[in-house]
């Protein structure tokens, strides 16, 4: 990451602020971004509970002029394959032209009193580029309750590449604001590519 860009410096500061293995995460993101200028970013650190363990992970989303980059880092406890705790970091680089959908779901309290510009209490950002799809199937049926014929299956296919939830209560208003800014930047960038 070029140290001269204000956006790049903001990304580095956000990674460090997350407190989640910042040197490891920054190096992975830096390698994926290469020399491209950063247009927008989002850093989301999340803590989850897995039976008796607390697990943390961080997702970093970066938008450049040509690509959408996803970096995800998970920590793992010592297990049969490793006598010490370890972390796994992965990055994926997607050409903007491959992004097929950017869905932003906003949860707003007291919608009858909503004023434009008010921050939602929760944002779910779902991005699809065709790498992962979820298929939900169920047996098909006809309207006859006595019919015993096999009508096959019916279902839905849903793009499920990335879904990220941020909330004001859990992540703070600045992260919610940054999620909306990133989503708008990504939507605009994919619209520019489609023209």
N, CA and C of each residue as an Amber inpcrd file, in Angstrom:
protein
   585
   0.8460000  -1.1720000   0.0000000   0.0000000   0.0000000   0.0000000
   0.8930000   1.2370000   0.0000000   0.6390000   2.1220000  -0.9280000
   1.4190000   3.3470000  -0.9920000   1.1370000   4.1940000   0.2330000
   2.1670000   4.6510000   0.8880000   2.0130000   5.3940000   2.1350000
   1.5740000   6.8470000   1.9070000   1.5310000   7.3000000   0.6470000
   1.2220000   8.6920000   0.3740000  -0.2770000   8.9720000   0.2730000
  -1.0840000   7.9740000   0.0310000  -2.5140000   8.1730000  -0.1510000
  -3.2380000   8.3180000   1.1840000  -4.0930000   9.3370000   1.2760000
  -4.8960000   9.5360000   2.4880000  -5.8110000   8.3380000   2.7180000
  -6.4260000   7.8240000   1.6410000  -7.2940000   6.6600000   1.7580000
  -6.5110000   5.4500000   2.2290000  -5.3250000   5.2630000   1.7130000
  -4.4830000   4.1370000   2.1200000  -4.0950000   4.2640000   3.5870000
  -3.7600000   5.4620000   4.0060000  -3.4210000   5.6810000   5.4160000
  -4.6360000   5.4310000   6.3060000  -5.8220000   5.8200000   5.8420000
  -7.0490000   5.5630000   6.5950000  -7.3140000   4.0720000   6.7320000
  -7.0660000   3.3150000   5.6530000  -7.2310000   1.8640000   5.7050000
  -6.2640000   1.2570000   6.6980000  -5.0190000   1.6640000   6.6490000
  -4.0110000   1.1330000   7.5780000  -4.4070000   1.4520000   9.0220000
  -4.8720000   2.6700000   9.2650000  -5.2900000   3.0600000  10.6150000
  -6.4980000   2.2400000  11.0730000  -7.4440000   1.9720000  10.1690000
  -8.6250000   1.1740000  10.5230000  -8.2310000  -0.2620000  10.8550000
  -7.2820000  -0.8180000  10.1160000  -6.7910000  -2.1670000  10.4050000
  -6.1210000  -2.1920000  11.7740000  -5.3100000  -1.1990000  12.0640000
  -4.6310000  -1.1340000  13.3680000  -5.6330000  -0.9210000  14.4960000
  -6.6570000  -0.1030000  14.2600000  -7.6760000   0.1650000  15.2720000
  -8.4740000  -1.0970000  15.6120000  -8.6400000  -1.9810000  14.6300000
  -9.3800000  -3.2190000  14.8930000  -8.6520000  -4.0640000  15.9350000
  -7.3340000  -3.9060000  16.0360000  -6.5570000  -4.6110000  17.0380000
  -6.4280000  -6.0950000  16.7740000  -6.7750000  -6.5320000  15.6120000
  -6.7990000  -7.9550000  15.2930000  -5.6300000  -8.2820000  14.3740000
  -4.5390000  -8.7000000  14.9380000  -3.3250000  -9.0540000  14.1910000
  -3.0510000  -8.0510000  13.0650000  -2.8980000  -6.7740000  13.4020000
  -2.8170000  -5.7460000  12.3550000  -1.6640000  -5.9300000  11.3730000
  -0.5200000  -6.3980000  11.8220000   0.6070000  -6.5880000  10.8920000
   0.2830000  -7.6720000   9.8750000  -0.3100000  -8.7600000  10.3240000
  -0.6800000  -9.8710000   9.4410000  -1.7530000  -9.4480000   8.4430000
  -2.8020000  -8.7950000   8.9450000  -3.9120000  -8.3740000   8.0940000
  -3.4350000  -7.3320000   7.0820000  -2.6830000  -6.3450000   7.5390000
  -2.2010000  -5.2860000   6.6360000  -1.3080000  -5.8550000   5.5340000
  -0.4510000  -6.8000000   5.8780000   0.4300000  -7.3890000   4.8670000
  -0.3700000  -8.1400000   3.8060000  -1.4010000  -8.8850000   4.2190000
  -2.2230000  -9.6220000   3.2550000  -2.9690000  -8.6610000   2.3290000
  -3.5350000  -7.6060000   2.9070000  -4.2590000  -6.6210000   2.0990000
  -3.2990000  -5.8930000   1.1620000  -2.1460000  -5.5110000   1.6840000
  -1.1310000  -4.8170000   0.8880000  -0.7120000  -5.6520000  -0.3220000
  -0.5170000  -6.9370000  -0.1160000  -0.1070000  -7.8150000  -1.2230000
  -1.2120000  -7.9140000  -2.2710000  -2.4660000  -7.9700000  -1.8340000
  -3.5790000  -8.0820000  -2.7760000  -3.8170000  -6.7880000  -3.5520000
  -3.6800000  -5.6480000  -2.8810000  -3.9110000  -4.3550000  -3.5350000
  -2.8000000  -4.0220000  -4.5220000  -1.5780000  -4.3930000  -4.1910000
  -0.4500000  -4.0570000  -5.0540000  -0.2600000  -2.5540000  -5.0970000
  -0.0160000  -2.0140000  -6.2530000   0.2250000  -0.5780000  -6.3840000
  -1.0040000   0.2300000  -6.7420000  -2.1700000  -0.4000000  -6.8010000
  -3.3770000   0.3280000  -7.2040000  -3.8340000   1.3150000  -6.1380000
  -4.3030000   2.4740000  -6.5470000  -4.8880000   3.4050000  -5.5780000
  -6.1900000   2.8360000  -5.0060000  -6.4320000   3.1080000  -3.7340000
  -7.6280000   2.6310000  -3.0530000  -8.7080000   3.7010000  -3.1420000
  -9.8950000   3.3090000  -3.6170000 -11.0200000   4.2420000  -3.7180000
 -11.8770000   4.2430000  -2.4620000 -12.0450000   3.0640000  -1.8510000
 -12.8870000   2.9590000  -0.6660000 -12.5200000   1.6700000   0.0690000
 -12.8870000   1.5930000   1.3500000 -12.5750000   0.3980000   2.1350000
 -13.5490000   0.2670000   3.2920000 -13.5810000  -0.9380000   3.8560000
 -14.3580000  -1.2170000   5.0540000 -13.6210000  -2.2840000   5.8430000
 -13.4020000  -2.0400000   7.1260000 -12.7690000  -3.0140000   8.0120000
 -13.8020000  -3.4040000   9.0580000 -14.0570000  -4.7160000   9.1640000
 -15.0670000  -5.1950000  10.1080000 -14.4970000  -6.3320000  10.9430000
 -14.3330000  -6.0680000  12.2340000 -13.8500000  -7.0810000  13.1710000
 -15.0490000  -7.6150000  13.9250000 -15.1640000  -8.9410000  14.0150000
 -16.3250000  -9.5400000  14.6640000 -15.8800000 -10.6280000  15.6360000
 -16.5510000 -10.6840000  16.7640000 -16.3080000 -11.7190000  17.7530000
 -17.5120000 -12.6470000  17.7760000 -17.2470000 -13.9500000  17.7250000
 -18.3340000 -14.9270000  17.7770000 -18.0530000 -15.9320000  18.8910000
 -19.0960000 -16.6250000  19.2900000 -18.9680000 -17.6370000  20.3320000
 -19.2280000 -18.9940000  19.7150000 -18.2590000 -19.9040000  19.8540000
 -18.3370000 -21.2430000  19.2920000 -18.2320000 -22.2320000  20.4490000
 -19.3700000 -22.7310000  20.8820000 -19.4700000 -23.6030000  22.0590000
 -18.8250000 -22.9110000  23.2580000 -17.6920000 -23.3740000  23.7340000
 -17.0430000 -22.7770000  24.9040000 -15.9090000 -21.8260000  24.5330000
 -15.7560000 -21.5240000  23.2660000 -14.6440000 -20.6850000  22.8150000
 -15.1430000 -19.3530000  22.2720000 -14.3250000 -18.3350000  22.4580000
 -14.5640000 -17.0420000  21.8430000 -13.6310000 -16.9590000  20.6390000
 -14.2010000 -16.6570000  19.4770000 -13.3910000 -16.5620000  18.2620000
 -13.5710000 -15.1820000  17.6510000 -12.4800000 -14.6830000  17.1290000
 -12.5310000 -13.3930000  16.4570000 -12.1640000 -13.5950000  14.9940000
 -12.6820000 -12.7090000  14.1670000 -12.2320000 -12.6770000  12.7760000
 -12.4300000 -11.2740000  12.2220000 -11.6820000 -10.9660000  11.2100000
 -11.7670000  -9.6460000  10.5970000 -11.9160000  -9.8130000   9.0950000
 -12.7740000  -8.9610000   8.5300000 -12.9670000  -8.9080000   7.0900000
 -12.6030000  -7.5010000   6.6420000 -11.7790000  -7.4150000   5.6030000
 -11.3980000  -6.1290000   5.0270000 -11.8530000  -6.1330000   3.5730000
 -12.6510000  -5.1360000   3.2080000 -13.1130000  -4.9590000   1.8340000
 -12.4200000  -3.7300000   1.2670000 -11.8810000  -3.8760000   0.0650000
 -11.1580000  -2.7640000  -0.5730000 -11.6510000  -2.6310000  -2.0080000
 -11.8930000  -1.3950000  -2.4130000 -12.2780000  -1.0870000  -3.7840000
 -11.1550000  -0.2930000  -4.4330000 -10.6590000  -0.8090000  -5.5540000
  -9.6760000  -0.0600000  -6.3460000 -10.3810000   0.3660000  -7.6400000
  -9.6550000   0.9210000  -8.5470000 -10.2590000   1.3380000  -9.8120000
 -10.7350000   0.1830000 -10.6720000 -10.1640000  -0.9980000 -10.4890000
 -10.4850000  -2.1470000 -11.3330000 -10.9940000  -3.3690000 -10.5860000
 -10.7600000  -3.4020000  -9.2570000 -11.0380000  -4.6380000  -8.5240000
 -11.7300000  -4.3890000  -7.1940000 -12.3910000  -5.4390000  -6.7450000
 -12.9700000  -5.5270000  -5.4100000 -12.1630000  -6.6180000  -4.7000000
 -11.5770000  -6.2760000  -3.5640000 -10.7080000  -7.2100000  -2.8490000
 -11.3330000  -7.5250000  -1.4970000 -11.3910000  -8.8210000  -1.1820000
 -11.9070000  -9.3020000   0.0960000 -10.7640000  -9.9980000   0.8110000
 -10.4910000  -9.5710000   2.0370000  -9.4910000 -10.2410000   2.8700000
 -10.1960000 -10.6870000   4.1430000  -9.9620000 -11.9420000   4.5150000
 -10.6110000 -12.4800000   5.7050000  -9.5680000 -13.2130000   6.5410000
  -9.5270000 -12.9030000   7.8330000  -8.5820000 -13.5430000   8.7430000
  -9.3460000 -14.1310000   9.9200000  -9.0840000 -15.4040000  10.1830000
  -9.6800000 -16.1360000  11.3070000  -8.5840000 -16.6280000  12.2280000
  -8.8920000 -16.6720000  13.5200000  -7.9540000 -17.2930000  14.4450000
  -8.4900000 -18.6630000  14.8500000  -7.5760000 -19.5810000  15.1240000
  -7.9330000 -20.9360000  15.5110000  -7.1700000 -21.3080000  16.7710000
  -7.8160000 -22.0670000  17.6090000  -7.1550000 -22.5580000  18.8140000
  -6.2220000 -23.7180000  18.4360000  -5.3130000 -24.0560000  19.3270000
  -4.4490000 -25.2090000  19.1100000  -5.3310000 -26.4410000  18.9180000
  -4.9160000 -27.3190000  18.0330000  -5.6850000 -28.5320000  17.7710000
  -4.7410000 -29.6650000  17.3940000  -5.2800000 -30.7290000  16.8650000
  -4.4440000 -31.8900000  16.5280000  -3.4600000 -31.6050000  15.3960000
  -3.7310000 -30.5810000  14.5890000  -2.8140000 -30.2600000  13.4930000
  -1.7670000 -29.2240000  13.8800000  -2.0140000 -28.4980000  14.9910000
  -1.0760000 -27.4670000  15.4180000  -1.0660000 -27.3870000  16.9440000
   0.1130000 -27.5020000  17.5490000   0.1710000 -27.4370000  19.0110000
  -0.0110000 -26.0160000  19.5590000   0.0190000 -24.9940000  18.6860000
  -0.1420000 -23.6080000  19.1210000  -1.2990000 -22.9660000  18.3620000
  -1.9010000 -21.9340000  18.9310000  -2.9520000 -21.2130000  18.1930000
  -2.3880000 -20.6530000  16.8880000  -3.2530000 -20.4950000  15.8980000
  -2.7980000 -19.9770000  14.6140000  -3.9040000 -19.1630000  13.9530000
  -3.5270000 -18.4240000  12.9250000  -4.4860000 -17.6170000  12.1660000
  -4.3810000 -17.9820000  10.6940000  -5.5040000 -17.8890000  10.0130000
  -5.5660000 -18.1460000   8.5760000  -6.0550000 -16.8730000   7.9000000
  -5.2950000 -16.4160000   6.9200000  -5.6530000 -15.2110000   6.1730000
  -5.8200000 -15.5710000   4.7070000  -6.9250000 -15.1300000   4.1190000
  -7.1230000 -15.3510000   2.6880000  -7.5680000 -14.0470000   2.0450000
  -7.2050000 -13.8830000   0.7850000  -7.6450000 -12.7170000   0.0180000
  -8.2090000 -13.2010000  -1.3060000  -9.2030000 -12.4950000  -1.7820000
  -9.7650000 -12.7630000  -3.1000000  -9.8690000 -11.4480000  -3.8410000
  -9.4690000 -11.4640000  -5.0890000  -9.5200000 -10.2820000  -5.9280000
 -10.5220000 -10.5330000  -7.0530000 -11.5160000  -9.6580000  -7.1590000
 -12.5910000  -9.8370000  -8.1300000 -12.6100000  -8.6310000  -9.0640000
 -12.6050000  -8.8820000 -10.3730000 -12.7370000  -7.7830000 -11.3310000
 -14.1130000  -7.1570000 -11.1580000 -14.1810000  -5.8470000 -11.2190000
 -15.4550000  -5.1480000 -11.0050000 -16.5460000  -5.6170000 -11.9590000
 -16.1770000  -5.9740000 -13.1700000 -17.1600000  -6.4340000 -14.1480000
 -17.8320000  -7.7410000 -13.7650000 -17.2470000  -8.5030000 -12.8520000
 -17.8320000  -9.7780000 -12.4140000 -18.8830000  -9.5940000 -11.3290000
 -18.9020000  -8.4600000 -10.6830000 -19.8660000  -8.2540000  -9.5970000
 -21.2560000  -8.1130000 -10.1910000 -22.1340000  -9.0130000  -9.7770000
 -23.4850000  -9.0400000 -10.3410000 -24.5150000  -8.3520000  -9.4620000
 -24.2260000  -8.2310000  -8.1580000 -25.1950000  -7.5500000  -7.2990000
 -24.5320000  -6.9760000  -6.0590000 -25.0560000  -5.8360000  -5.6600000
 -24.6650000  -5.1910000  -4.4130000 -25.9880000  -4.8770000  -3.7080000
 -26.2410000  -5.5820000  -2.6100000 -27.4970000  -5.4170000  -1.8870000
 -27.1960000  -4.7620000  -0.5450000 -27.9050000  -3.6820000  -0.2520000
 -27.7550000  -2.9950000   1.0260000 -29.1050000  -3.0400000   1.7270000
 -29.1480000  -3.7250000   2.8680000 -30.3640000  -3.7740000   3.6860000
 -30.1330000  -2.8870000   4.8990000 -31.0700000  -1.9850000   5.1480000
 -30.9600000  -1.0500000   6.2730000 -32.0710000  -1.3380000   7.2800000
 -31.7200000  -1.3590000   8.5400000 -32.6980000  -1.5040000   9.6110000
 -32.7820000  -0.1530000  10.3040000 -33.9730000   0.4110000  10.3080000
 -34.1890000   1.7480000  10.8450000 -35.2320000   1.6800000  11.9590000
 -34.9150000   2.2520000  13.0960000 -35.8700000   2.3180000  14.2110000
 -36.8780000   3.4360000  13.9440000 -38.0910000   3.2550000  14.3990000
 -39.1540000   4.2500000  14.2740000 -39.2250000   4.8420000  12.8650000
 -39.5340000   4.0180000  11.8610000 -39.5080000   4.5020000  10.4750000
 -40.4620000   5.6650000  10.2050000 -41.5320000   5.7810000  10.9910000
 -42.4730000   6.8860000  10.7850000 -41.8470000   8.2300000  11.1370000
 -40.7580000   8.2030000  11.9080000 -40.0640000   9.4340000  12.2930000
 -38.7330000   9.5930000  11.5580000 -38.4950000   8.7710000  10.5560000
 -37.2080000   8.7960000   9.8560000 -36.9780000  10.1400000   9.1760000
 -35.7760000  10.6710000   9.3570000 -35.3580000  11.8960000   8.6690000
 -34.2000000  11.5360000   7.7420000 -34.2210000  12.0100000   6.4970000
 -33.1300000  11.7140000   5.5730000 -31.7670000  12.0400000   6.1940000
 -30.8490000  11.1260000   5.9980000 -29.5050000  11.2930000   6.5370000
 -29.2940000  10.6300000   7.8870000 -30.3860000  10.1790000   8.5140000
 -30.2660000   9.4850000   9.7980000 -29.5970000   8.1370000   9.5720000
 -28.6550000   7.8120000  10.4170000 -27.9370000   6.5550000  10.3100000
 -28.8390000   5.3900000  10.6980000 -28.8830000   4.3180000   9.8870000
 -29.6440000   3.1430000  10.3020000 -28.9730000   2.4780000  11.5010000
 -29.7270000   1.7180000  12.2650000 -29.1120000   1.0520000  13.4130000
 -28.3600000  -0.1970000  12.9900000 -28.6440000  -0.6920000  11.7890000
 -27.9720000  -1.8890000  11.2780000 -27.9270000  -1.8400000   9.7600000
 -26.8400000  -2.3530000   9.1780000 -26.6940000  -2.4600000   7.7250000
 -26.1840000  -3.8580000   7.4140000 -26.8190000  -4.5030000   6.4300000
 -26.3270000  -5.7750000   5.9300000 -25.9420000  -5.5450000   4.4740000
 -24.6790000  -5.7970000   4.1640000 -24.1500000  -5.6170000   2.8180000
 -23.9090000  -7.0010000   2.2260000 -24.5860000  -7.2910000   1.1220000
 -24.4380000  -8.5800000   0.4410000 -23.9320000  -8.3070000  -0.9670000
 -22.8350000  -8.9740000  -1.3320000 -22.2020000  -8.7520000  -2.6340000
 -22.0970000 -10.0980000  -3.3400000 -22.5450000 -10.1380000  -4.5840000
 -22.4950000 -11.3740000  -5.3650000 -21.6530000 -11.2110000  -6.6130000
 -20.8070000 -12.2020000  -6.8700000 -20.0080000 -12.2120000  -8.0990000
 -19.9470000 -13.5980000  -8.7150000 -20.7800000 -14.5040000  -8.2380000
 -20.8960000 -15.8060000  -8.8830000 -19.9410000 -16.8790000  -8.4050000
 -19.1780000 -16.6230000  -7.3820000 -18.2510000 -17.6420000  -6.8900000
 -18.9700000 -18.6650000  -6.0260000 -19.9620000 -18.2330000  -5.2490000
 -20.6890000 -19.1220000  -4.3560000 -22.1860000 -18.8770000  -4.5410000
 -22.9290000 -19.9590000  -4.7100000 -24.3830000 -19.8600000  -4.7840000
 -24.9830000 -20.8560000  -3.8140000 -26.1150000 -20.4830000  -3.2610000
 -26.8380000 -21.3780000  -2.3570000 -28.1160000 -21.7980000  -3.0720000
 -28.3820000 -23.1080000  -3.0560000 -29.5950000 -23.6340000  -3.6700000
 -30.4590000 -24.2200000  -2.5680000 -31.6760000 -23.7180000  -2.4520000
 -32.6540000 -24.2210000  -1.4910000 -33.7130000 -24.9890000  -2.2660000
 -33.8070000 -26.3110000  -2.0290000 -34.7620000 -27.1560000  -2.7340000
 -35.8010000 -27.7030000  -1.7810000 -36.9820000 -27.9410000  -2.3250000
 -38.0380000 -28.6070000  -1.5650000 -38.8800000 -29.3940000  -2.5590000
 -39.5330000 -30.4380000  -2.0830000 -40.3770000 -31.2160000  -2.9900000
 -41.4970000 -30.3470000  -3.5650000 -41.7140000 -30.4920000  -4.8710000
 -42.8020000 -29.7640000  -5.5230000 -44.1100000 -30.5110000  -5.2800000
 -45.1970000 -29.8090000  -5.2780000 -46.5020000 -30.4290000  -5.0480000
 -47.5350000 -29.7600000  -5.9400000 -48.6350000 -30.4680000  -6.1270000
 -49.7450000 -29.8700000  -6.8710000 -50.8420000 -29.4960000  -5.8760000
 -51.9190000 -28.9420000  -6.3540000 -52.9900000 -28.4870000  -5.4760000
 -53.8880000 -29.5930000  -4.9390000 -53.7270000 -30.8180000  -5.4540000
 -54.5830000 -31.9350000  -5.0190000 -54.0150000 -32.5620000  -3.7530000
 -54.7170000 -32.4610000  -2.5980000 -54.1840000 -33.0190000  -1.3510000
 -54.1020000 -34.5420000  -1.3610000 -54.7990000 -35.2150000  -2.2910000
 -54.7630000 -36.6820000  -2.3680000 -53.7730000 -37.1970000  -3.4020000
 -53.1010000 -36.3100000  -4.1010000 -52.1590000 -36.7070000  -5.1530000
 -50.9110000 -37.3310000  -4.5380000 -50.5030000 -38.4760000  -5.0870000
 -49.3000000 -39.1540000  -4.6010000 -48.2020000 -39.1690000  -5.6520000
 -48.3910000 -38.4400000  -6.7280000 -47.4060000 -38.4190000  -7.8150000
 -46.1570000 -37.6570000  -7.3950000 -45.0320000 -38.0160000  -8.0000000
 -43.7700000 -37.3200000  -7.7610000 -43.7190000 -36.1220000  -8.7060000
 -43.7280000 -34.9280000  -8.1610000 -43.7170000 -33.7130000  -8.9730000
 -42.3240000 -33.1040000  -9.0730000 -41.3120000 -33.8200000  -8.6360000
 -39.9430000 -33.3130000  -8.7070000 -39.6500000 -32.3440000  -7.5700000
 -38.7960000 -31.4020000  -7.8600000 -38.3870000 -30.4320000  -6.8440000
 -38.5340000 -29.0190000  -7.3770000 -38.6670000 -28.1060000  -6.4640000
 -38.6930000 -26.6880000  -6.7970000 -37.7380000 -25.9840000  -5.8310000
 -37.2410000 -24.8440000  -6.2240000 -36.3160000 -24.1680000  -5.3190000
 -35.8270000 -22.8510000  -5.8480000 -34.8690000 -22.2980000  -5.1270000
 -34.2800000 -21.0070000  -5.4620000 -32.7650000 -21.1140000  -5.4430000
 -32.1440000 -20.3670000  -6.3210000 -30.6950000 -20.2470000  -6.3150000
 -30.3750000 -18.8010000  -5.9490000 -29.5330000 -18.6200000  -4.9350000
 -29.2110000 -17.2870000  -4.4470000 -27.7100000 -17.0860000  -4.4400000
 -27.2550000 -15.9720000  -4.9940000 -25.8310000 -15.6260000  -4.9070000
 -25.5000000 -15.3720000  -3.4440000 -24.4600000 -15.9890000  -2.9590000
 -24.1520000 -15.9140000  -1.5310000 -22.6390000 -15.7800000  -1.3280000
 -22.0230000 -14.9050000  -2.0950000 -20.5800000 -14.7740000  -2.0230000
 -20.1160000 -14.1050000  -0.7380000 -20.7540000 -13.0100000  -0.3540000
 -20.3470000 -12.2880000   0.8460000 -21.5410000 -11.5730000   1.4450000
 -21.7190000 -11.7540000   2.7190000 -22.7440000 -11.0190000   3.4520000
 -22.1130000 -10.5350000   4.7470000 -22.1830000  -9.2390000   4.9740000
 -21.5310000  -8.6200000   6.1220000 -22.5470000  -7.7560000   6.8550000
 -22.6870000  -7.9730000   8.1550000 -23.6450000  -7.2140000   8.9730000
 -22.8860000  -6.3200000   9.9370000 -23.2280000  -5.0490000   9.9520000
 -22.6740000  -4.1140000  10.9320000 -23.8280000  -3.4330000  11.6400000
 -23.6330000  -3.1630000  12.9210000 -24.6920000  -2.5020000  13.6790000
 -24.1060000  -1.3890000  14.5320000 -24.9380000  -0.4100000  14.7880000
 -24.5200000   0.7090000  15.6210000 -24.1900000   0.2390000  17.0340000
 -25.0010000  -0.6840000  17.5620000 -24.7850000  -1.1710000  18.9300000
 -23.5100000  -1.9960000  19.0470000 -23.2290000  -2.8460000  18.0600000
 -22.0770000  -3.7350000  18.1470000 -20.7910000  -3.1690000  17.5820000
 -20.8950000  -2.3550000  16.5290000 -19.7040000  -1.8860000  15.8230000
 -19.4730000  -0.3880000  15.9200000 -20.4920000   0.3430000  16.3350000
 -20.3710000   1.7890000  16.4460000 -20.8890000   2.4970000  15.2120000
 -21.3020000   3.7450000  15.3790000 -21.8760000   4.4960000  14.2550000
 -20.8860000   4.7370000  13.1180000 -19.6080000   4.8900000  13.4230000
 -18.6300000   5.1480000  12.3540000 -18.5100000   3.9530000  11.4070000
 -18.5730000   2.7290000  11.9410000 -18.4960000   1.5390000  11.0870000
 -19.7520000   1.4240000  10.2270000 -20.9130000   1.7520000  10.7750000
 -22.1490000   1.7430000   9.9910000 -22.0390000   2.7680000   8.8650000
 -21.5630000   3.9470000   9.1850000 -21.3860000   5.0050000   8.1790000
 -20.4030000   4.5530000   7.0970000 -19.2860000   3.9390000   7.5080000
 -18.2690000   3.4730000   6.5550000 -18.8380000   2.3720000   5.6600000
 -19.7000000   1.4990000   6.2140000 -20.3230000   0.4430000   5.4110000
 -21.1980000   1.0460000   4.3130000 -21.9610000   2.0960000   4.6600000
 -22.8080000   2.7560000   3.6620000 -21.9780000   3.4560000   2.5950000
 -20.8950000   4.0930000   3.0040000 -20.0140000   4.7700000   2.0430000
 -19.3930000   3.7440000   1.1030000 -18.9140000   2.6260000   1.6720000
 -18.3000000   1.5900000   0.8420000 -19.3270000   1.0150000  -0.1360000
 -20.5340000   0.7060000   0.3530000 -21.5730000   0.1330000  -0.5030000
 -21.9150000   1.0740000  -1.6570000 -22.0170000   2.3610000  -1.3790000
 -22.3130000   3.3210000  -2.4420000 -21.1720000   3.3910000  -3.4470000
 -19.9350000   3.4140000  -2.9610000 -18.7770000   3.4470000  -3.8570000
 -18.7290000   2.2130000  -4.7430000 -19.0010000   1.0420000  -4.1660000
 -18.9730000  -0.1970000  -4.9430000 -20.1100000  -0.2130000  -5.9580000
 -21.3130000   0.2260000  -5.5650000 -22.4380000   0.2850000  -6.5070000
 -22.1230000   1.2100000  -7.6690000 -21.5680000   2.3730000  -7.3800000
 -21.2050000   3.3200000  -8.4350000 -20.1380000   2.7550000  -9.3520000
 -19.1450000   2.0720000  -8.7780000 -18.0720000   1.5000000  -9.5810000
 -18.5840000   0.3920000 -10.5150000 -19.5000000  -0.4360000 -10.0010000
 -20.0340000  -1.4950000 -10.8660000 -20.9430000  -0.9130000 -11.9390000
 -21.6350000   0.1820000 -11.6420000 -22.4700000   0.8430000 -12.6590000
 -21.5930000   1.4510000 -13.7500000 -20.4400000   2.0300000 -13.3590000
 -19.5110000   2.6060000 -14.3390000 -18.9790000   1.5320000 -15.2770000
 -18.6900000   0.3410000 -14.7570000 -18.1660000  -0.7590000 -15.5710000
 -19.2270000  -1.2430000 -16.5320000 -20.4930000  -1.2320000 -16.1240000
 -21.5900000  -1.7390000 -16.9490000 -21.8870000  -0.8330000 -18.1350000
 -21.4670000   0.4340000 -18.0740000 -21.7670000   1.3770000 -19.1710000
 -20.9170000   1.1180000 -20.3750000
